[in-house]
């Protein structure tokens, strides 16, 4: 009897072929943007001590309650696959004493897989990739706030090639938040019995998250709930007004969304989420905000951070057909060699072209000319080079289908735009 086929785990992705090319195209756009914003990249462990996320994220957060991918205990410590980067970056900053750097703010960027034990559906995976950045300083000033927000916005827009919608809110200090939570609890108390099971749980652990509920009847109730802006301290209000004014002054468009509370518990100030302007049913393509107590909560100094993460899979889902073609074209192969000389001259031509930075691959000898052109098209090669037995070279532009005889010298002298 045949062995049962082994499938990839639910909520994971195999990246290969076109999807992998698109992933890499986004990867290079985002990393170029990370450079433009003066960040230094980092690579971090994919698993950490459980405590890092349980403490930092806050006991009331949904991530802690149901979403972490906990590893089977093998030693004396509990480990979990990282559900996000912010706590890991903060741990790295504390453990390596990067906070002692004279060069503040620290600006750290990352791209890698994160893991959440969620019910998989379109755009909601158990292993997905995040690109993002964290700015860390003794106090996050207006410049860092604006830069972190603009970085998130421009990175998403450059990746997608079109506008994204930014929603923002301000959650305030832990103290204002506690007052607000108490007000929400009082407001929801008479309604909670009729609300969904998630909301019943949120009511107990974190009533803020009720505002995030997607159930229509619950959303109706939320409409009359108290607003966080009425619970902000004077200092918070001033900070929020300064941010809004600066965004207006520099002409950045945003929408204020009073119900934006974010899924993680550590935010204490500006919070934001980015949504695609075309694919409006897709969830947030990115989110972030300021966190003033996280570093201290995980045993570090009293420092603040602001950052964001974009979901790579959500960005991929938000690419239009036209944008995909553009990205694939940019990443596409420069030369597809069809070698009839079959004496090594083709390899010489290929190596000279590669020295100039071109990408080059070969057709198999077993493929006839027509089949070779079809393969060149499938690979989206910009040009095919036919190497004749007498070493003459024909260059076929795969877009215009024009074919001309060329010399290797002239090919090497061409301006290279790759
Ligand atoms: P987050 O909102 O939990 O924030 O995740 C950021 C982005 O990751 C989301 O906007 C979404 O695009 C993507 N994402 C989240 N969950 C999934 C999923 N199950 N499947 C696919 N994509 C998903 C954070 O993780 C914070 N660490 C962001 C941050 C950085 N805040 C401050 N600094």
Coordinates of C-alpha atoms and ligand atoms in Angstrom, one line a residue:
X1 CA 0.0 0.0 0.0
X2 CA 1.3 3.5 -0.9
X3 CA 2.5 5.6 2.1
X4 CA 0.1 8.4 3.0
X5 CA 1.3 11.6 1.4
X6 CA 2.8 14.1 3.9
X7 CA 1.4 17.6 3.6
X8 CA 2.7 20.9 4.8
X9 CA 1.1 22.0 8.1
X10 CA -2.0 24.1 7.9
X11 CA -1.4 27.9 7.8
X12 CA 2.1 27.6 6.3
X13 CA 3.3 28.5 2.8
X14 CA 5.7 26.9 0.3
X15 CA 7.4 29.7 -1.5
X16 CA 8.7 28.7 -5.0
X17 CA 8.5 29.9 -8.6
X18 CA 6.6 33.1 -9.1
X19 CA 5.5 33.6 -5.5
X20 CA 9.1 33.3 -4.3
X21 CA 10.2 35.8 -7.0
X22 CA 7.5 38.2 -5.8
X23 CA 8.6 37.6 -2.2
X24 CA 12.2 38.4 -3.0
X25 CA 11.2 41.5 -5.1
X26 CA 9.3 42.8 -2.0
X27 CA 12.2 41.8 0.2
X28 CA 14.6 43.9 -1.8
X29 CA 12.2 47.0 -2.0
X30 CA 11.6 46.8 1.8
X31 CA 15.3 46.4 2.7
X32 CA 16.2 49.3 0.4
X33 CA 13.7 51.4 2.3
X34 CA 15.2 50.2 5.6
X35 CA 18.5 51.5 4.4
X36 CA 16.9 54.8 3.4
X37 CA 15.6 55.2 6.9
X38 CA 19.1 54.6 8.4
X39 CA 18.2 51.3 10.2
X40 CA 20.6 48.5 10.9
X41 CA 19.2 45.0 10.3
X42 CA 19.3 42.1 12.7
X43 CA 18.7 38.4 12.7
X44 CA 17.2 36.9 15.9
X45 CA 16.3 33.4 17.2
X46 CA 13.0 32.1 16.0
X47 CA 12.3 30.8 19.5
X48 CA 12.6 32.6 22.8
X49 CA 11.8 32.0 26.4
X50 CA 8.0 31.9 26.9
X51 CA 8.3 34.6 29.5
X52 CA 9.5 37.1 27.0
X53 CA 6.1 37.2 25.2
X54 CA 3.9 36.4 28.2
X55 CA 5.3 39.2 30.3
X56 CA 5.9 41.8 27.7
X57 CA 2.7 41.3 25.7
X58 CA 0.6 41.4 28.9
X59 CA -1.5 38.7 30.4
X60 CA -4.7 40.1 28.9
X61 CA -3.6 40.0 25.3
X62 CA -5.1 37.7 22.8
X63 CA -1.6 36.6 21.7
X64 CA -0.9 35.2 25.1
X65 CA -4.3 33.6 25.6
X66 CA -4.5 31.6 22.4
X67 CA -1.9 32.4 19.8
X68 CA 1.6 31.4 20.8
X69 CA 3.2 28.2 19.4
X70 CA 4.6 26.8 22.5
X71 CA 7.4 24.2 22.2
X72 CA 7.3 20.8 24.0
X73 CA 9.4 21.2 27.1
X74 CA 12.7 19.4 26.9
X75 CA 14.8 21.1 29.6
X76 CA 14.0 23.3 32.5
X77 CA 12.8 26.3 30.4
X78 CA 9.6 26.9 28.5
X79 CA 10.2 28.1 24.9
X80 CA 7.9 29.4 22.3
X81 CA 8.2 30.3 18.6
X82 CA 8.3 34.1 18.4
X83 CA 4.8 35.5 17.6
X84 CA 6.3 38.9 16.7
X85 CA 9.6 40.8 16.7
X86 CA 9.1 43.8 19.1
X87 CA 9.7 41.8 22.3
X88 CA 12.7 39.9 20.7
X89 CA 14.3 43.2 19.5
X90 CA 13.8 44.7 23.0
X91 CA 15.4 41.6 24.6
X92 CA 18.3 41.8 22.2
X93 CA 18.8 45.5 23.0
X94 CA 18.8 44.8 26.8
X95 CA 20.9 41.6 26.7
X96 CA 23.6 43.2 24.5
X97 CA 23.4 46.5 26.3
X98 CA 22.8 48.3 23.0
X99 CA 21.1 51.0 25.1
X100 CA 24.5 52.1 26.2
X101 CA 25.2 53.3 22.7
X102 CA 25.9 57.0 22.5
X103 CA 24.1 57.0 19.2
X104 CA 20.4 57.2 20.0
X105 CA 17.8 56.5 18.8
X106 CA 18.7 52.9 17.9
X107 CA 17.0 52.1 14.6
X108 CA 16.8 48.3 14.1
X109 CA 15.0 46.6 11.2
X110 CA 14.1 42.9 10.6
X111 CA 12.5 40.5 8.2
X112 CA 11.7 36.9 9.1
X113 CA 9.1 34.4 10.0
X114 CA 6.8 34.6 13.0
X115 CA 4.4 32.0 14.4
X116 CA 0.9 32.3 15.8
X117 CA -1.4 29.4 16.5
X118 CA -4.4 30.9 14.8
X119 CA -7.3 29.5 12.7
X120 CA -5.9 29.7 9.2
X121 CA -7.8 31.5 6.5
X122 CA -6.9 33.9 3.6
X123 CA -4.3 36.3 4.9
X124 CA -4.2 34.6 8.3
X125 CA -1.5 32.1 8.7
X126 CA 0.3 30.2 11.4
X127 CA 3.8 30.9 10.0
X128 CA 4.0 34.3 8.3
X129 CA 6.7 36.8 7.6
X130 CA 7.1 40.2 9.0
X131 CA 9.2 43.1 7.9
X132 CA 9.5 45.9 10.4
X133 CA 11.6 48.2 12.5
X134 CA 11.9 49.4 16.0
X135 CA 13.3 52.8 17.1
X136 CA 14.5 52.9 20.7
X137 CA 15.4 55.9 22.8
X138 CA 15.2 57.2 26.4
X139 CA 12.2 59.2 25.2
X140 CA 10.6 58.8 21.8
X141 CA 10.5 62.3 20.3
X142 CA 8.4 63.7 17.5
X143 CA 11.0 63.1 14.8
X144 CA 11.2 59.3 15.7
X145 CA 7.5 59.1 15.9
X146 CA 7.0 60.7 12.4
X147 CA 9.9 58.7 10.9
X148 CA 8.6 55.4 12.2
X149 CA 5.1 56.1 10.9
X150 CA 6.4 57.4 7.5
X151 CA 8.7 54.5 7.2
X152 CA 5.8 52.0 7.6
X153 CA 3.7 54.0 5.1
X154 CA 6.3 54.5 2.4
X155 CA 7.6 51.0 2.7
X156 CA 4.1 49.6 2.1
X157 CA 3.4 52.0 -0.7
X158 CA 6.7 51.4 -2.4
X159 CA 6.1 47.6 -2.2
X160 CA 2.5 47.8 -3.6
X161 CA 3.1 50.6 -6.0
X162 CA -0.1 52.3 -4.9
X163 CA -1.6 54.2 -1.9
X164 CA -2.4 52.6 1.4
X165 CA -4.8 53.9 4.0
X166 CA -3.3 54.7 7.4
X167 CA -5.6 54.6 10.5
X168 CA -4.3 56.1 13.7
X169 CA -5.3 56.4 17.3
X170 CA -3.6 57.3 20.6
X171 CA -3.8 54.9 23.5
X172 CA -2.1 57.0 26.2
X173 CA 0.0 56.1 29.2
X174 CA -0.6 53.0 31.2
X175 CA -2.4 55.1 33.8
X176 CA -4.8 56.7 31.3
X177 CA -5.4 53.3 29.9
X178 CA -6.4 51.8 33.2
X179 CA -8.9 54.6 33.7
X180 CA -10.3 54.0 30.3
X181 CA -10.5 50.2 30.8
X182 CA -12.5 50.8 34.0
X183 CA -14.9 53.1 32.1
X184 CA -15.2 50.4 29.3
X185 CA -16.0 47.8 31.9
X186 CA -18.7 49.9 33.4
X187 CA -20.1 50.5 30.0
X188 CA -20.1 46.9 28.7
X189 CA -21.2 45.3 32.0
X190 CA -25.0 45.5 31.2
X191 CA -24.3 44.2 27.6
X192 CA -21.7 41.5 28.0
X193 CA -24.2 38.6 28.5
X194 CA -25.5 39.1 25.0
X195 CA -22.1 39.5 23.4
X196 CA -19.9 36.9 21.6
X197 CA -17.8 34.4 23.6
X198 CA -14.6 36.3 22.6
X199 CA -16.0 39.5 24.0
X200 CA -17.1 37.8 27.2
X201 CA -13.5 36.7 27.7
X202 CA -12.1 40.1 26.7
X203 CA -14.5 41.7 29.2
X204 CA -12.7 39.8 31.9
X205 CA -9.1 40.2 30.7
X206 CA -8.9 43.3 28.5
X207 CA -12.1 45.2 27.7
X208 CA -10.1 47.3 25.2
X209 CA -10.1 44.4 22.8
X210 CA -13.9 44.4 22.7
X211 CA -13.7 47.5 20.5
X212 CA -11.9 45.3 17.9
X213 CA -14.7 42.8 17.7
X214 CA -15.8 42.0 14.1
X215 CA -19.3 40.6 15.1
X216 CA -21.9 43.1 13.7
X217 CA -24.2 43.1 16.8
X218 CA -21.2 43.7 19.1
X219 CA -20.0 46.5 16.8
X220 CA -23.4 48.2 17.2
X221 CA -22.9 48.2 21.0
X222 CA -19.4 49.5 20.7
X223 CA -20.6 52.6 18.8
X224 CA -21.7 54.2 22.0
X225 CA -18.8 53.0 24.1
X226 CA -16.6 55.7 25.8
X227 CA -13.7 57.0 23.7
X228 CA -10.1 56.8 24.7
X229 CA -9.5 60.4 23.8
X230 CA -11.7 61.5 26.7
X231 CA -9.4 59.6 29.1
X232 CA -6.0 60.8 28.0
X233 CA -3.9 62.8 30.5
X234 CA -3.0 66.4 29.5
X235 CA 0.5 65.3 28.6
X236 CA -0.9 62.5 26.3
X237 CA -3.3 65.0 24.7
X238 CA -0.5 67.4 24.0
X239 CA 1.7 64.6 22.4
X240 CA -1.2 63.4 20.3
X241 CA -2.1 66.9 19.1
X242 CA 1.5 67.6 18.2
X243 CA 1.7 64.4 16.1
X244 CA -1.6 65.2 14.3
X245 CA -0.5 68.8 13.6
X246 CA 2.9 67.6 12.3
X247 CA 1.2 65.1 10.0
X248 CA -1.1 67.8 8.7
X249 CA 1.8 70.2 8.2
X250 CA 3.8 67.8 6.2
X251 CA 0.7 66.7 4.2
X252 CA 0.5 63.1 5.2
X253 CA -3.1 61.7 4.9
X254 CA -4.4 59.5 7.7
X255 CA -7.8 58.6 9.3
X256 CA -8.4 58.9 13.0
X257 CA -10.0 55.7 14.2
X258 CA -11.2 55.9 17.9
X259 CA -11.7 52.1 18.0
X260 CA -8.2 51.2 16.9
X261 CA -6.7 49.4 19.9
X262 CA -4.3 46.8 18.3
X263 CA -3.9 43.2 19.3
X264 CA -0.8 43.5 21.5
X265 CA -1.0 45.0 24.9
X266 CA 2.2 47.1 25.2
X267 CA 1.2 50.2 23.3
X268 CA 1.2 53.5 25.2
X269 CA 0.8 56.3 22.7
X270 CA 0.4 56.6 19.0
X271 CA -0.9 53.4 17.4
X272 CA -1.5 52.9 13.7
X273 CA -2.6 50.3 11.2
X274 CA -2.2 50.3 7.4
X275 CA -4.9 49.0 5.0
X276 CA -4.8 48.4 1.3
X277 CA -6.8 51.0 -0.6
X278 CA -7.8 48.6 -3.4
X279 CA -8.3 45.2 -1.7
X280 CA -10.4 46.5 1.2
X281 CA -11.5 43.2 2.6
X282 CA -7.9 42.2 3.4
X283 CA -7.1 42.8 7.1
X284 CA -4.4 45.2 8.1
X285 CA -1.2 45.0 6.0
X286 CA 0.8 46.5 8.8
X287 CA 0.6 47.9 12.3
X288 CA 2.6 49.5 15.0
X289 CA 2.9 52.2 17.6
X290 CA 4.7 53.5 20.6
X291 CA 5.5 51.4 23.7
X292 CA 6.9 53.1 26.7
X293 CA 7.0 50.3 29.3
X294 CA 8.0 47.1 27.4
X295 CA 11.8 47.4 28.0
X296 CA 11.3 47.8 31.7
X297 CA 8.7 45.0 31.9
X298 CA 11.3 42.6 30.5
X299 CA 14.0 43.6 32.9
X300 CA 15.7 46.4 30.9
X301 CA 16.2 50.1 31.5
X302 CA 13.5 52.7 31.4
X303 CA 13.5 53.3 27.6
X304 CA 10.8 53.8 25.1
X305 CA 10.3 52.4 21.6
X306 CA 8.2 52.9 18.5
X307 CA 8.0 50.6 15.6
X308 CA 5.9 48.7 13.1
X309 CA 5.6 45.4 11.3
X310 CA 4.2 44.7 7.8
X311 CA 2.8 41.3 7.0
X312 CA 4.6 40.0 3.9
X313 CA 1.7 37.6 3.0
X314 CA -0.8 40.5 3.2
X315 CA 1.4 42.6 1.0
X316 CA 1.6 39.7 -1.5
X317 CA -2.2 39.5 -1.5
X318 CA -2.5 43.2 -2.1
X319 CA -0.3 43.2 -5.2
X320 CA -2.3 44.0 -8.3
X321 CA -1.8 41.9 -11.5
X322 CA -0.1 44.8 -13.1
X323 CA 2.3 45.4 -10.1
X324 CA 3.1 41.7 -10.1
X325 CA 4.1 41.8 -13.7
X326 CA 6.2 44.9 -13.0
X327 CA 8.0 43.2 -10.1
X328 CA 8.6 40.0 -12.1
X329 CA 9.9 42.0 -15.0
X330 CA 12.4 43.8 -12.7
X331 CA 13.6 40.5 -11.3
X332 CA 13.5 38.6 -14.6
X333 CA 16.3 36.9 -16.3
X334 CA 18.5 39.0 -18.7
X335 CA 19.7 36.3 -21.1
X336 CA 18.4 32.8 -22.0
X337 CA 21.1 31.1 -24.0
X338 CA 20.3 28.6 -26.8
X339 CA 23.5 26.9 -27.6
X340 CA 24.0 25.2 -30.9
X341 CA 27.8 25.4 -30.8
X342 CA 27.9 23.0 -27.9
X343 CA 31.7 23.3 -27.5
X344 CA 32.0 25.5 -24.4
X345 CA 31.8 28.9 -26.3
X346 CA 28.3 29.4 -24.8
X347 CA 29.7 29.0 -21.3
X348 CA 32.4 31.6 -22.2
X349 CA 29.7 34.1 -23.4
X350 CA 27.6 33.4 -20.2
X351 CA 30.6 34.0 -17.9
X352 CA 31.5 37.3 -19.6
X353 CA 27.8 38.5 -19.3
X354 CA 27.7 37.4 -15.7
X355 CA 30.9 39.4 -15.0
X356 CA 28.9 42.4 -16.2
X357 CA 26.2 41.6 -13.6
X358 CA 23.7 40.0 -16.0
X359 CA 21.7 37.0 -15.1
X360 CA 22.1 34.2 -17.6
X361 CA 20.8 30.6 -17.9
X362 CA 20.8 27.9 -20.7
X363 CA 18.2 25.9 -22.6
X364 CA 18.8 22.2 -22.5
X365 CA 20.4 20.8 -25.6
X366 CA 17.4 18.5 -26.0
X367 CA 15.1 21.4 -26.7
X368 CA 14.4 22.5 -30.2
X369 CA 14.4 26.3 -31.0
X370 CA 10.6 26.7 -30.7
X371 CA 10.5 24.9 -27.4
X372 CA 13.5 27.0 -26.2
X373 CA 11.7 30.3 -27.0
X374 CA 8.7 29.0 -25.1
X375 CA 10.9 28.3 -22.1
X376 CA 12.5 31.7 -22.4
X377 CA 9.0 33.2 -22.3
X378 CA 7.9 31.2 -19.3
X379 CA 11.0 32.4 -17.5
X380 CA 10.2 35.9 -18.5
X381 CA 13.7 36.3 -20.0
X382 CA 14.3 39.7 -21.5
X383 CA 16.5 38.3 -24.3
X384 CA 17.3 35.0 -25.9
X385 CA 20.8 34.5 -27.3
X386 CA 21.2 31.9 -30.0
X387 CA 24.8 30.8 -30.3
X388 CA 25.4 29.3 -33.8
X389 CA 27.8 26.5 -34.6
X390 CA 30.2 29.0 -36.1
X391 CA 30.0 31.2 -32.9
X392 CA 27.9 33.9 -34.5
X393 CA 25.4 35.2 -32.0
X394 CA 21.8 36.1 -32.6
X395 CA 20.0 38.2 -30.0
X396 CA 16.2 38.0 -29.8
X397 CA 14.4 40.7 -27.8
X398 CA 11.7 38.6 -26.2
X399 CA 9.3 41.5 -25.8
X400 CA 9.5 42.9 -29.4
X401 CA 10.5 39.6 -30.9
X402 CA 13.1 41.4 -32.9
X403 CA 16.2 39.3 -33.8
X404 CA 19.6 40.7 -34.8
X405 CA 23.1 39.5 -35.1
X406 CA 25.4 40.9 -32.5
X407 CA 29.0 40.4 -31.3
X408 CA 30.0 39.5 -27.8
X409 CA 31.9 42.8 -27.6
X410 CA 28.8 44.9 -28.4
X411 CA 26.7 43.0 -25.8
X412 CA 29.3 43.7 -23.2
X413 CA 29.4 47.4 -24.1
X414 CA 25.6 47.8 -23.7
X415 CA 24.5 49.9 -20.7
X416 CA 23.3 47.6 -18.0
X417 CA 20.2 48.7 -16.2
X418 CA 19.6 45.6 -14.1
Ligands
LIG1 P1 0.6 42.9 14.5 O1 -0.5 43.9 14.1 O2 0.2 41.8 15.4 O3 1.8 43.8 15.1 O4 1.2 42.3 13.2 C1 1.7 43.1 12.1 C2 1.2 42.7 10.8 O5 1.5 41.3 10.6 C3 -0.3 42.7 10.6 O6 -0.7 44.0 10.2 C4 -0.6 41.7 9.5 O7 -0.3 42.3 8.2 C5 0.5 40.7 9.8 N1 -0.2 39.5 10.5 C6 -0.5 39.5 11.7 N2 -1.1 38.2 12.0 C7 -1.0 37.5 10.9 C8 -1.4 36.2 10.5 N3 -1.9 35.3 11.4 N4 -1.2 35.8 9.2 C9 -0.6 36.7 8.3 N5 -0.2 37.9 8.6 C10 -0.4 38.4 9.9 C11 2.9 43.3 15.5 O8 3.3 42.1 15.4 C12 3.8 44.3 16.3 N6 5.0 43.6 16.7 C13 4.1 45.5 15.4 C14 4.9 46.5 16.1 C15 6.3 46.7 15.9 N7 4.5 47.4 17.0 C16 5.6 48.1 17.4 N8 6.6 47.6 16.8

